[in-house]
Structures are given as C-alpha cells and as structure tokens.
Short mmCIF file of C-alpha atoms in Angstrom, two decimals:
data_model
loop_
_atom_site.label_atom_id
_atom_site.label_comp_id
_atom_site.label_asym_id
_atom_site.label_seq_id
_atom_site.Cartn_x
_atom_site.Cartn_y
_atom_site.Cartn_z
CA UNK A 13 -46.29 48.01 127.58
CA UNK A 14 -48.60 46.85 124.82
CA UNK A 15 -50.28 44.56 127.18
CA UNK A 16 -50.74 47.05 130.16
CA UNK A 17 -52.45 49.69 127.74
CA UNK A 18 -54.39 46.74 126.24
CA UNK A 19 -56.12 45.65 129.34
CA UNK A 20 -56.01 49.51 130.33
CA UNK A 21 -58.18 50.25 126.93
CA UNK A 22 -60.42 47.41 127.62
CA UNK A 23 -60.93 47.92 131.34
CA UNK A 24 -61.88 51.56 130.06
CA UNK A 25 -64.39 49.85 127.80
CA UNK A 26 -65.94 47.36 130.56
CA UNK A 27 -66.41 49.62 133.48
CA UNK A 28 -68.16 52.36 130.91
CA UNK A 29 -70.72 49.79 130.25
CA UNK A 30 -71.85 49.44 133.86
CA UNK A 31 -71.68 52.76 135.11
CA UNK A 32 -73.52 54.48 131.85
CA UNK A 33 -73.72 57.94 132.62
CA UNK A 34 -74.63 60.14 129.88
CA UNK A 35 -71.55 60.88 128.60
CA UNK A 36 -69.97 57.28 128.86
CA UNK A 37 -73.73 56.13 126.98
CA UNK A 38 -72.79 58.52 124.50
CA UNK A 39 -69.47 56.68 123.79
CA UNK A 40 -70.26 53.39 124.03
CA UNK A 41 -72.96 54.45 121.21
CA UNK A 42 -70.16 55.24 118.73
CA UNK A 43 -69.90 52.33 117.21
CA UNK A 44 -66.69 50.51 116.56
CA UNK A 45 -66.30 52.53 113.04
CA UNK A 46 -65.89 55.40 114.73
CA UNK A 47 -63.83 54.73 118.19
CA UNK A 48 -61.22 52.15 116.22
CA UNK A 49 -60.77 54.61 113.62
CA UNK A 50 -59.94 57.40 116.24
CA UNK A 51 -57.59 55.02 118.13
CA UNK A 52 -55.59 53.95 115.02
CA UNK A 53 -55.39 57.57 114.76
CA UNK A 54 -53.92 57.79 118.34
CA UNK A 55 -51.64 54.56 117.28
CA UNK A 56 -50.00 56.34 114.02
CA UNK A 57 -49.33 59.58 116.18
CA UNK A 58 -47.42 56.94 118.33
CA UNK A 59 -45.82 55.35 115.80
CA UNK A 60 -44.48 58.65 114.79
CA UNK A 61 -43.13 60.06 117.65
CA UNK A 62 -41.31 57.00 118.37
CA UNK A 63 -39.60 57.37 115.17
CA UNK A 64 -38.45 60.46 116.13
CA UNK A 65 -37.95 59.82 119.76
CA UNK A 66 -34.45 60.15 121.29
CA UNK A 67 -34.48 59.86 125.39
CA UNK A 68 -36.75 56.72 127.51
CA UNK A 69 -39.58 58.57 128.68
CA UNK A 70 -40.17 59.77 124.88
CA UNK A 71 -40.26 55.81 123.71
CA UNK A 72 -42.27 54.98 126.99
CA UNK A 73 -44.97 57.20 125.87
CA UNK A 74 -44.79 56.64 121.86
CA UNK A 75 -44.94 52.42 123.07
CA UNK A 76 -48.05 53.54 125.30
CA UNK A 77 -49.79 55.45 122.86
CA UNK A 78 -49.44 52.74 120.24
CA UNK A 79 -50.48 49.79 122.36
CA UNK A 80 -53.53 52.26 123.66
CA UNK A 81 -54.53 52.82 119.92
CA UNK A 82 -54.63 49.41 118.86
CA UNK A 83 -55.77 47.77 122.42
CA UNK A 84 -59.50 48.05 120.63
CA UNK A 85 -58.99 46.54 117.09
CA UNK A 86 -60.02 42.73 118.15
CA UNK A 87 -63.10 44.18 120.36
CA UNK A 88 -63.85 46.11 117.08
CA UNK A 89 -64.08 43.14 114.24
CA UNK A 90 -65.54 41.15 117.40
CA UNK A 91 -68.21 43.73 117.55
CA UNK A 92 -68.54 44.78 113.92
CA UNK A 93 -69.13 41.04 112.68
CA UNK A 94 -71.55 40.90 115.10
CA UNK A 95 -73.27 43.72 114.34
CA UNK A 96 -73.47 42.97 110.23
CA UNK A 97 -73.39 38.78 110.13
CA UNK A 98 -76.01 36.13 111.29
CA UNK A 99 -75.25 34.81 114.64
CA UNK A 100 -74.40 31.43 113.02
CA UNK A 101 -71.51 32.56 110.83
CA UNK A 102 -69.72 34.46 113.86
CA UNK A 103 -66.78 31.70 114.70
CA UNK A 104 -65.96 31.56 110.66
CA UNK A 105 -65.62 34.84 110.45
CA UNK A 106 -64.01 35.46 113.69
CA UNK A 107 -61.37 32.85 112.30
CA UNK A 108 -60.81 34.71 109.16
CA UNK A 109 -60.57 38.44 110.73
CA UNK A 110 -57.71 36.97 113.72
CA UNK A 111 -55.99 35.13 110.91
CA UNK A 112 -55.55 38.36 108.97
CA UNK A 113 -54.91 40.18 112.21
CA UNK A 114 -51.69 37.39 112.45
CA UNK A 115 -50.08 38.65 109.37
CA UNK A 116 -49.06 41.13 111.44
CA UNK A 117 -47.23 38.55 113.36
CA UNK A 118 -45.96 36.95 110.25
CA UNK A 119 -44.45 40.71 109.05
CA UNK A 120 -43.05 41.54 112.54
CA UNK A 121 -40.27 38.88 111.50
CA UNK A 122 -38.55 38.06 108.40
CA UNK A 123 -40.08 40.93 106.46
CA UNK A 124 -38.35 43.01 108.96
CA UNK A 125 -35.27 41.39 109.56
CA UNK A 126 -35.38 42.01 105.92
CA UNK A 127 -36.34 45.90 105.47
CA UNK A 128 -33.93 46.57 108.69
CA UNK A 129 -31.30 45.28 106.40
CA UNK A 130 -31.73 48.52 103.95
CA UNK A 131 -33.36 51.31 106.23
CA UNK A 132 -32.77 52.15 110.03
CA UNK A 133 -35.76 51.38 112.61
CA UNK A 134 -36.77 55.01 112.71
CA UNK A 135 -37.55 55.07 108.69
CA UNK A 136 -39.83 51.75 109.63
CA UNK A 137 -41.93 53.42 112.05
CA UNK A 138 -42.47 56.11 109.25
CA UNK A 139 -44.11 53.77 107.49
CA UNK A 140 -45.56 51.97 110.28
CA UNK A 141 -47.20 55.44 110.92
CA UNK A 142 -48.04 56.39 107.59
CA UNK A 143 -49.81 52.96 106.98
CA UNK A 144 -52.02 53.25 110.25
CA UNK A 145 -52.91 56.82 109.67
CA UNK A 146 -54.17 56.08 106.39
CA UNK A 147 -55.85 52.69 107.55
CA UNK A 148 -58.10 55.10 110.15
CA UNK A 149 -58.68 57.10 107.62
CA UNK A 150 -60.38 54.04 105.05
CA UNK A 151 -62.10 52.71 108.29
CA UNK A 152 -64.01 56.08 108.57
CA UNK A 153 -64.63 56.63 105.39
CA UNK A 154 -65.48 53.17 103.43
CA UNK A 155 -66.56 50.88 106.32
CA UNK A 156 -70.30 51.48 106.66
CA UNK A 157 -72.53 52.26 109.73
CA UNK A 158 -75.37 49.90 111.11
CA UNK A 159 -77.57 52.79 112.36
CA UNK A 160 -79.46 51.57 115.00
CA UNK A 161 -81.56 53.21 117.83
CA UNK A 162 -79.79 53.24 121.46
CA UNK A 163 -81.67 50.77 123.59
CA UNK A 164 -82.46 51.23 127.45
CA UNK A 165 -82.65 47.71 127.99
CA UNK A 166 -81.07 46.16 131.28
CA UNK A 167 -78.25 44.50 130.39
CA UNK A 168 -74.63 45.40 131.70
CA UNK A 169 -71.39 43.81 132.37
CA UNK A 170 -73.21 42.38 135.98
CA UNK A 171 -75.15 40.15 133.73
CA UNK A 172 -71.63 38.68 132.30
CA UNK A 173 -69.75 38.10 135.71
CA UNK A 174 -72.59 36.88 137.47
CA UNK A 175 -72.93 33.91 135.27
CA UNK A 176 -71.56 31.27 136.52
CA UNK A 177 -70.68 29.40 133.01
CA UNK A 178 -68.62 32.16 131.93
CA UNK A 179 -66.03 31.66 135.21
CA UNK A 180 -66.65 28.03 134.17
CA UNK A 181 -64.87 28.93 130.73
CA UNK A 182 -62.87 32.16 131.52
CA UNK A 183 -59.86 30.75 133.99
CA UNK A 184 -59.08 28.22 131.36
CA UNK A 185 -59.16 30.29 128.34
CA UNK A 186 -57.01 33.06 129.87
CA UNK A 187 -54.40 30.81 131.15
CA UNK A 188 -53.48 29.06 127.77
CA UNK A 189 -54.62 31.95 125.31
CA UNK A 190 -52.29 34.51 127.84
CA UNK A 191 -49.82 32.04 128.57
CA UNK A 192 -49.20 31.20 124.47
CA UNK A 193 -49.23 35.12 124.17
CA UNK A 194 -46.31 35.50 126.41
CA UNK A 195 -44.64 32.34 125.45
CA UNK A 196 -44.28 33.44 121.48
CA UNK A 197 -44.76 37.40 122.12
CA UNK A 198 -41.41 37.25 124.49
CA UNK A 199 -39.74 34.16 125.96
CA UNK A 200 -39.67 32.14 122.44
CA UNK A 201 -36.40 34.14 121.26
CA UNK A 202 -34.65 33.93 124.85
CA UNK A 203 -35.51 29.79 124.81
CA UNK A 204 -34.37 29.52 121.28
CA UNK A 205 -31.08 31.10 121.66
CA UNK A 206 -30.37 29.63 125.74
CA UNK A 207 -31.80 25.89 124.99
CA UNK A 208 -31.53 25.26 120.96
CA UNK A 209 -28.73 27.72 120.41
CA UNK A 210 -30.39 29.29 117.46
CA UNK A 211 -28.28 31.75 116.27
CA UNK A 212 -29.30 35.23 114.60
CA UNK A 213 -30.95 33.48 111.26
CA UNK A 214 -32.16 30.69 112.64
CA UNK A 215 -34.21 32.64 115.11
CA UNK A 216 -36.22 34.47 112.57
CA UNK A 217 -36.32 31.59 110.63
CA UNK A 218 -38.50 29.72 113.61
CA UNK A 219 -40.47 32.66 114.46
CA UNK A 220 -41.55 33.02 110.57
CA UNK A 221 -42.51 29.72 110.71
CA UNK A 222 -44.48 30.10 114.29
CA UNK A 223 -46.53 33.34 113.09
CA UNK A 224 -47.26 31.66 110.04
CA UNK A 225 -48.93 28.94 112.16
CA UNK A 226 -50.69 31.42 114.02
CA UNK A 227 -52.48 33.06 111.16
CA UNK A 228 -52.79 29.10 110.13
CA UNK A 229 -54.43 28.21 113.31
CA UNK A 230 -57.09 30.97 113.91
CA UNK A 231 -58.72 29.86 110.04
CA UNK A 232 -58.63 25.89 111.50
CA UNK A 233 -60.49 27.19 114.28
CA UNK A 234 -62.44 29.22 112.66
CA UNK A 235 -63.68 26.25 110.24
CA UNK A 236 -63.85 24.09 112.56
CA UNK A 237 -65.99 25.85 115.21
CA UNK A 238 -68.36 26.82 112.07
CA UNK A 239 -68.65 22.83 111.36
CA UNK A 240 -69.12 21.07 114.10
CA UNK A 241 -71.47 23.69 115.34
CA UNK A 242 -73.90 22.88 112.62
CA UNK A 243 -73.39 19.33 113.98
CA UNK A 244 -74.80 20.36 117.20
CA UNK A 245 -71.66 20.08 118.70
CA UNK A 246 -70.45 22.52 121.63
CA UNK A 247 -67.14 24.74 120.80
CA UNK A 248 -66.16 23.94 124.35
CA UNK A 249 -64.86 20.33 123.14
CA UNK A 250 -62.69 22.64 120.80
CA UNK A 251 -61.56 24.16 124.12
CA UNK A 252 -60.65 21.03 125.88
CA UNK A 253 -58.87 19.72 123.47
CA UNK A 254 -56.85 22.89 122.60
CA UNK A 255 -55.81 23.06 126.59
CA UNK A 256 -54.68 19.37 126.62
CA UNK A 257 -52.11 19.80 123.38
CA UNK A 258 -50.88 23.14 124.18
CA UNK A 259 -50.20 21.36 128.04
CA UNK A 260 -48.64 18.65 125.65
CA UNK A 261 -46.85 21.05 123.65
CA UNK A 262 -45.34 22.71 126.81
CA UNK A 263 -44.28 19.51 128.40
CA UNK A 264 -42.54 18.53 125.56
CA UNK A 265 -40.87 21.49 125.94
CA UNK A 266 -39.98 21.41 129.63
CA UNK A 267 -39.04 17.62 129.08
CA UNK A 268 -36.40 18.26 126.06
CA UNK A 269 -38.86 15.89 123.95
CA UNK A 270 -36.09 14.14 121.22
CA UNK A 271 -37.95 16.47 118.19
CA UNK A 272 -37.48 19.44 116.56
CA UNK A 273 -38.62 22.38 118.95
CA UNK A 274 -40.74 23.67 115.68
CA UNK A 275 -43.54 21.18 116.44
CA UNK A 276 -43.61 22.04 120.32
CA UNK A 277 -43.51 25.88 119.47
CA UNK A 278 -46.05 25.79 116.64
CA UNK A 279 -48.05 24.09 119.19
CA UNK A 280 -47.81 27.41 121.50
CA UNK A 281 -48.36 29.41 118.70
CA UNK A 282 -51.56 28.13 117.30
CA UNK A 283 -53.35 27.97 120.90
CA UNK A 284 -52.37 32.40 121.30
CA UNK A 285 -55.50 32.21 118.27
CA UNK A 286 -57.92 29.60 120.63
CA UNK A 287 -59.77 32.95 121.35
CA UNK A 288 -61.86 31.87 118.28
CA UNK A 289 -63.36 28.69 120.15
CA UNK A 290 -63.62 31.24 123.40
CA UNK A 291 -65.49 33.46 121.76
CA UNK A 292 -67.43 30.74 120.34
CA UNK A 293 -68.06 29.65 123.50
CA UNK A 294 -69.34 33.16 124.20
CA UNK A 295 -71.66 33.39 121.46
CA UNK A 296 -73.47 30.45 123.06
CA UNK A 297 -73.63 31.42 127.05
CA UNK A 298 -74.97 35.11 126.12
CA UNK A 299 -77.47 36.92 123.46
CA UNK A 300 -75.90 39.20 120.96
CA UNK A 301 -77.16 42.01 123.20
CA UNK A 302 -74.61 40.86 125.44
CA UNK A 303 -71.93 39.60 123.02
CA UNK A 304 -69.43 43.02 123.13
CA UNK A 305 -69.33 43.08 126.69
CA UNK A 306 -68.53 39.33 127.68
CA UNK A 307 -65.84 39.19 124.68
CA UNK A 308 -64.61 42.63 126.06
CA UNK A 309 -64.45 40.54 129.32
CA UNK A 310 -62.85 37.79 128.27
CA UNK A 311 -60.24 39.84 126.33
CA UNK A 312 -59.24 41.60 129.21
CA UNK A 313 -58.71 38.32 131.22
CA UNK A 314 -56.62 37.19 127.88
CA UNK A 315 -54.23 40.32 128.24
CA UNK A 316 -54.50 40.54 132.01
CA UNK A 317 -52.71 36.51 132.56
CA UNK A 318 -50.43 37.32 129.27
CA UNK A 319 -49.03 39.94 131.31
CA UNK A 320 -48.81 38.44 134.23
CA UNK A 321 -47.37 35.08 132.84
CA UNK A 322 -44.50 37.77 130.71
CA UNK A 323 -43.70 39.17 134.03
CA UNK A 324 -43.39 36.08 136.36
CA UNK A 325 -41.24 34.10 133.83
CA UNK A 326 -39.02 36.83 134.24
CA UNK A 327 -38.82 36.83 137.47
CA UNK A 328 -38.20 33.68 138.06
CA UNK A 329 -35.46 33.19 135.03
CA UNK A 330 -34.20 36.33 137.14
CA UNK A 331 -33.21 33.93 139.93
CA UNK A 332 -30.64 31.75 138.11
CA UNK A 333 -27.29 33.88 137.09
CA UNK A 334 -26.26 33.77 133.19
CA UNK A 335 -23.34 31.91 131.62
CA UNK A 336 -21.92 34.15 128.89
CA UNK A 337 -25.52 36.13 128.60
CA UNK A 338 -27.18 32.98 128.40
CA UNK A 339 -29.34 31.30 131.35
CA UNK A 340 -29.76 27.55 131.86
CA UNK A 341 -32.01 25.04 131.06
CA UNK A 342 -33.40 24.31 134.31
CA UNK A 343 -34.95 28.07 134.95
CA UNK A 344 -36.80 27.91 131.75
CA UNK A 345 -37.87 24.32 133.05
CA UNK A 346 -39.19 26.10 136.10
CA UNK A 347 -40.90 29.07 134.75
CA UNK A 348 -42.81 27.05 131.92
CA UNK A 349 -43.71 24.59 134.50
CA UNK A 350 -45.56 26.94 136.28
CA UNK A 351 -47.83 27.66 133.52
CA UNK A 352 -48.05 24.14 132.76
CA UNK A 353 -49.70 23.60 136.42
CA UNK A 354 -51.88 26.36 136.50
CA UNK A 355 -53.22 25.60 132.87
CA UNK A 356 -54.20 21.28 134.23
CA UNK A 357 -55.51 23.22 137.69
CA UNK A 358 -58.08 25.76 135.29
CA UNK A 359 -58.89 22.50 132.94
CA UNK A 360 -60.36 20.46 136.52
CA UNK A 361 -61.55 23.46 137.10
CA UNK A 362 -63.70 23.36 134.26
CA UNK A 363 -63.97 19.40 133.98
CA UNK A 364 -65.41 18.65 137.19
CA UNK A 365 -69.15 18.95 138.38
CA UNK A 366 -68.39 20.66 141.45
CA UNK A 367 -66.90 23.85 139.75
CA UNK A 368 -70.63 25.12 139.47
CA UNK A 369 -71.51 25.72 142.84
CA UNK A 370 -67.91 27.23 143.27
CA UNK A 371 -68.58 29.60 140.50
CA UNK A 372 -71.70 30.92 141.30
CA UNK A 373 -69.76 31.45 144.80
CA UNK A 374 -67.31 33.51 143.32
CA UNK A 375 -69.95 35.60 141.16
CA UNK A 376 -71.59 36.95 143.68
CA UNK A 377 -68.76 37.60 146.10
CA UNK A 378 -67.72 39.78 142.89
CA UNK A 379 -71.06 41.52 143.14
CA UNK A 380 -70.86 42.35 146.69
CA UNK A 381 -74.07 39.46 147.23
CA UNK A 382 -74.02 36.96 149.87
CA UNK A 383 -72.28 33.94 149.00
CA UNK A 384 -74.98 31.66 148.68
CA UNK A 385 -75.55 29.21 146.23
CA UNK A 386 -79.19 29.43 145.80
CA UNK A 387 -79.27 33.34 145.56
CA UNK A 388 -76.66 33.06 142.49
CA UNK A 389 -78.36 30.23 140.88
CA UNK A 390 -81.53 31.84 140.81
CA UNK A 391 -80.50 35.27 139.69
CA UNK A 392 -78.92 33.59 136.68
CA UNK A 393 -81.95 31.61 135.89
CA UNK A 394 -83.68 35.16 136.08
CA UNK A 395 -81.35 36.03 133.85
CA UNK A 396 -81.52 33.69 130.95
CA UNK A 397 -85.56 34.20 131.49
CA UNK A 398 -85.15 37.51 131.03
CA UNK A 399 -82.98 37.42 127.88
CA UNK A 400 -85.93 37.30 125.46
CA UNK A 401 -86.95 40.42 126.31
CA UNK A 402 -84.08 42.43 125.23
CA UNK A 403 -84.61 44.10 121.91
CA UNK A 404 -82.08 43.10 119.22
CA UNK A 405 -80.68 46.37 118.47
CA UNK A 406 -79.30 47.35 121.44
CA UNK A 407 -75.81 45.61 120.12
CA UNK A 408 -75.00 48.97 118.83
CA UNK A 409 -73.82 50.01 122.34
CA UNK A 410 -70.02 48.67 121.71
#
C-alpha cells in the first residue's frame, strides 16, 4: 500500500508539471516547505486513525493515507538541496539526507521489537502520530523559504522522457533500486525464516544489521559520488558497478553460496540507497531547471518496479504449496532469479552502443512522434541547445 500511494503521489506530481494549468502552476509553486509539511500532516492523521482503527477498510485507508503523506519526503530534500546548495555538493548531500531517512529503517526493527515488548501497537502509532504531526509543524515553521519568482520558461516533463540518456539510465536503476526495495522491504523475513531458519530473534537481529547497512550505504555513496566527481569521473561507473554486486549478491543467494546470508543481504540492502549515484547521474543529463522533474521521474520508476517485483515474487512463491507454513527453497530460487535476469538484461541495455538508437525510438513513441531516429536525435540536440536559455530560478516550481 505504501508503494501504490507512493507512485500515486508522484504520478500526481509528474503529470501536474506538464499539463500546468493555473491551478496545478499554483501548486507546483509551493515549494517543498510547504506541500511536505501539509502531507506529513496528512501522514500523522493516518497514523492516528490507524491506532484507533478496528475493521479492514479502516486500516486500508489509515495505511493509504500514511504512505500518501510521506510518498513526497525524498522528492522534497531532493528538491530542497537543490534549491539551497551548489550544484556540485548535490550527491554529498543527497547521501547524507537518504542515510538519515534510513534510520527509519534501522528503528522499524529492534527498537520496535523492543517498545512492542512494553506497549501494544496501537500506543506506537500514538507516537508515531504525535512525532509526525509535530515534525510538519517544525518544517513550516523553522525550515526557510527560497523566494523566487515563477518562471514561464519551456521546460516540462517532455523534455525528461524524450531524452534518450535518461531511458539509457532509468531501466537499470529501477530494476536493482526497486528490486532491493522489495527484497529487504518484504521477502527478506519470509527467506530468512523458509531458507536460514531464523527464528523470532534472529530475524530482527539480521534486519538490524541490514538497515544499519542501508543508512551505511547511502553516506558511501554519497562520498563517493562527491569524490570521484571532482576527479572528472562519471557517477554512472558508480552505477555499473553497484548493478554487477547486487546481481552478485543475489546469485549468491539463489546459489546457497557456503557464507553467512548477512553478507549477501547487506549486499541487497545497500543497493535500495544506489538512488544517490541515480540521481547523480541526473544531476549531470539535465540543468537544475529540470532537476525536480527527472528525479520525480526516476522515483516513480523506483516505486513503480518495487511494486511490481513485491507482487510477482508473490505470485510466483504462490505456486509451490507450504510445508508446515514454510515454502521451499526452490520457489525463492525462482522468484529471485527473475530479478536477477531482468537486472543483467537492463545492464546490456545500458552497456551496449546500440541502446541509443533504441532509446530515442522509445522516446518518441512515448510522445506520440514518429519513430524515427533522426527526428528524436535532433529534438534532443535542440534540447541541450536550448538549455542555456532557461533562467535559473525557475527550480522553484517543485
């Protein structure tokens, strides 16, 4: 549910940058002060009425309204940072904002395990309500506001998915950043009790460890991007390499590696935070101008294959019949392998020379353009001509 109202919220947030009517110009001008401080709002009003919830539908909607109000918070610091750092300190600080974002990874597991041990699940969404309502609150009031004049310049969300190098980047970026996403965010705990035969403990021992890596990995990227940058080296070597050891990681996996299943997993984990190096990689393809809407684009694609990898896993662990609640090896052999060869098809995809003719191909059939090659190549060279003539505040559209 969290990842349906995420790429609901940021679907919302794409398509109102390319049809900007007045109204929808007047909300994209908000800022992301205001709009993530109103849907943190909408996430602690969630929070508490699934405390006090009692039938299905009741949860349903609590779990919708929560996922809706925090679907923006990544677009937001993506945007904000932006908006108030030089360009060249974006992937350091992109690091350091997702590897705070993870400690709420790290605190959905021990720390719980732990306060579930002295208060019931309803008194924790109290708190969980309490804390966001008052975090809104701080964002409104303390965080300050860039005011900057709304700009009329021509750039929309056509200018992102008509070039060509960001569906270059964007199948293999979705498919191991979604695919890790699903992998810790859901089948971890059903792998680690079926395969290792964790029991209760043990389990929240491994995730600990995993979400710790997480926060862990999106500061390594973070520093690493900002270094080798400066080097005049591209953050889509970063990329490469993450695809390869999370395809590693996964095999080992798949394989029953002799190791502990730690390494393998912390693997998984520290590729969900590779949306650093993507948006990295985003920071280079398009001007700041465009910067919220191609991240908004890519984030979408993130939460769009994460839900789509949770959902076909199931279904095909759905096909083998449990032993004693517990399913065999060779389904979760199956279902990760099918990740594993759609993540090696995306990284030809972006190896190999002939994927930019392809591309261009598939922007304009997106466009409703004729599918020729020259027509899209052109039009993007227009493009990147054209970029110098946007003025720099018209960022503050978010």
């Amino acid at each position: 549910m969290l990842l349906i109202s995420g790429c609901l919220r940021q679907s919302i947030f794409l398509f109102s940058q390319r049809f900007r009517s007045p109204s929808v110009f007047y909300w994209t001008a908000l800022g992301p002060r205001r709009v993530q401080s109103v849907l943190l709002l909408l996430a602690a009003v969630g929070a508490g009425l699934f405390a006090v919830s009692n039938g299905f539908l009741l949860l349903l909607i609590a779990r919708a309204m929560i996922g809706l109000g925090v679907a923006a918070s990544l677009t937001a610091g993506l945007k904000s940072i932006i908006l108030w750092f030089p360009r060249e300190r974006v992937a350091l600080l992109n690091g350091y904002m997702i590897m705070l974002g993870s400690l709420g990874a790290v605190t959905a597991t021990a720390p719980v395990e732990y306060l579930l041990g002295w208060m019931g699940w309803r008194q924790l969404f109290d708190i969980i309500a309490l804390a966001t309502g008052t975090t809104a609150i701080l964002i409104y009031v303390v965080v300050p506001e860039r005011s900057v004049a709304p700009s009329t310049a021509a750039a929309s969300l056509s200018s992102v998915f008509s070039d060509r190098r960001f569906w270059r980047m964007a199948p293999l970026s979705a498919t191991c950043v979604g695919s890790s996403w699903s992998l810790q965010g859901l089948w971890a705990s059903p792998w680690l009790t079926d395969v290792e035969g964790f029991d209760r403990s043990s389990l929240v021992r491994q995730l600990f460890i995993m979400s710790i890596m997480l926060g862990g990995g999106a500061w390594l990227f973070g520093m690493t991007v900002h270094h080798i940058k400066r080097r005049g080296i591209g953050a889509e070597t970063i990329l490469r390499i993450v695809a390869v050891l999370l395809i590693a990681a996964e095999l080992a996996l798949i394989l029953r590696a002799p190791l502990p299943s730690i390494f393998p997993w912390s693997v998984v984990a520290i590729a969900g935070t590779a949306t650093v190096v993507s948006f990295a990689v985003i920071a280079d393809y398009f001007p700041p101008e465009l910067a919220g809407r191609a991240n908004g684009a890519l984030n979408v694609l993130h939460f769009g294959w994460a839900f789509l990898a949770q959902s076909a896993t199931g279904l095909i662990l759905s096909q083998w019949a449990t032993n004693d609640g517990h399913r065999p090896v060779q389904a979760y052999q199956v279902a990760f392998g099918l990740n594993v060869v759609l993540q090696i098809a995306t990284l030809v995809w972006f190896a190999l020379p002939w994927r930019r003719s392809i591309a261009s191909w598939m922007s304009s059939i997106l466009f409703f353009r004729p599918a020729d090659i020259r027509c899209a190549v052109e039009s993007v060279g227009l493009y990147e001509d054209s970029v110098i003539l946007l003025p720099a505040n018209d960022d503050v559209e978010w």
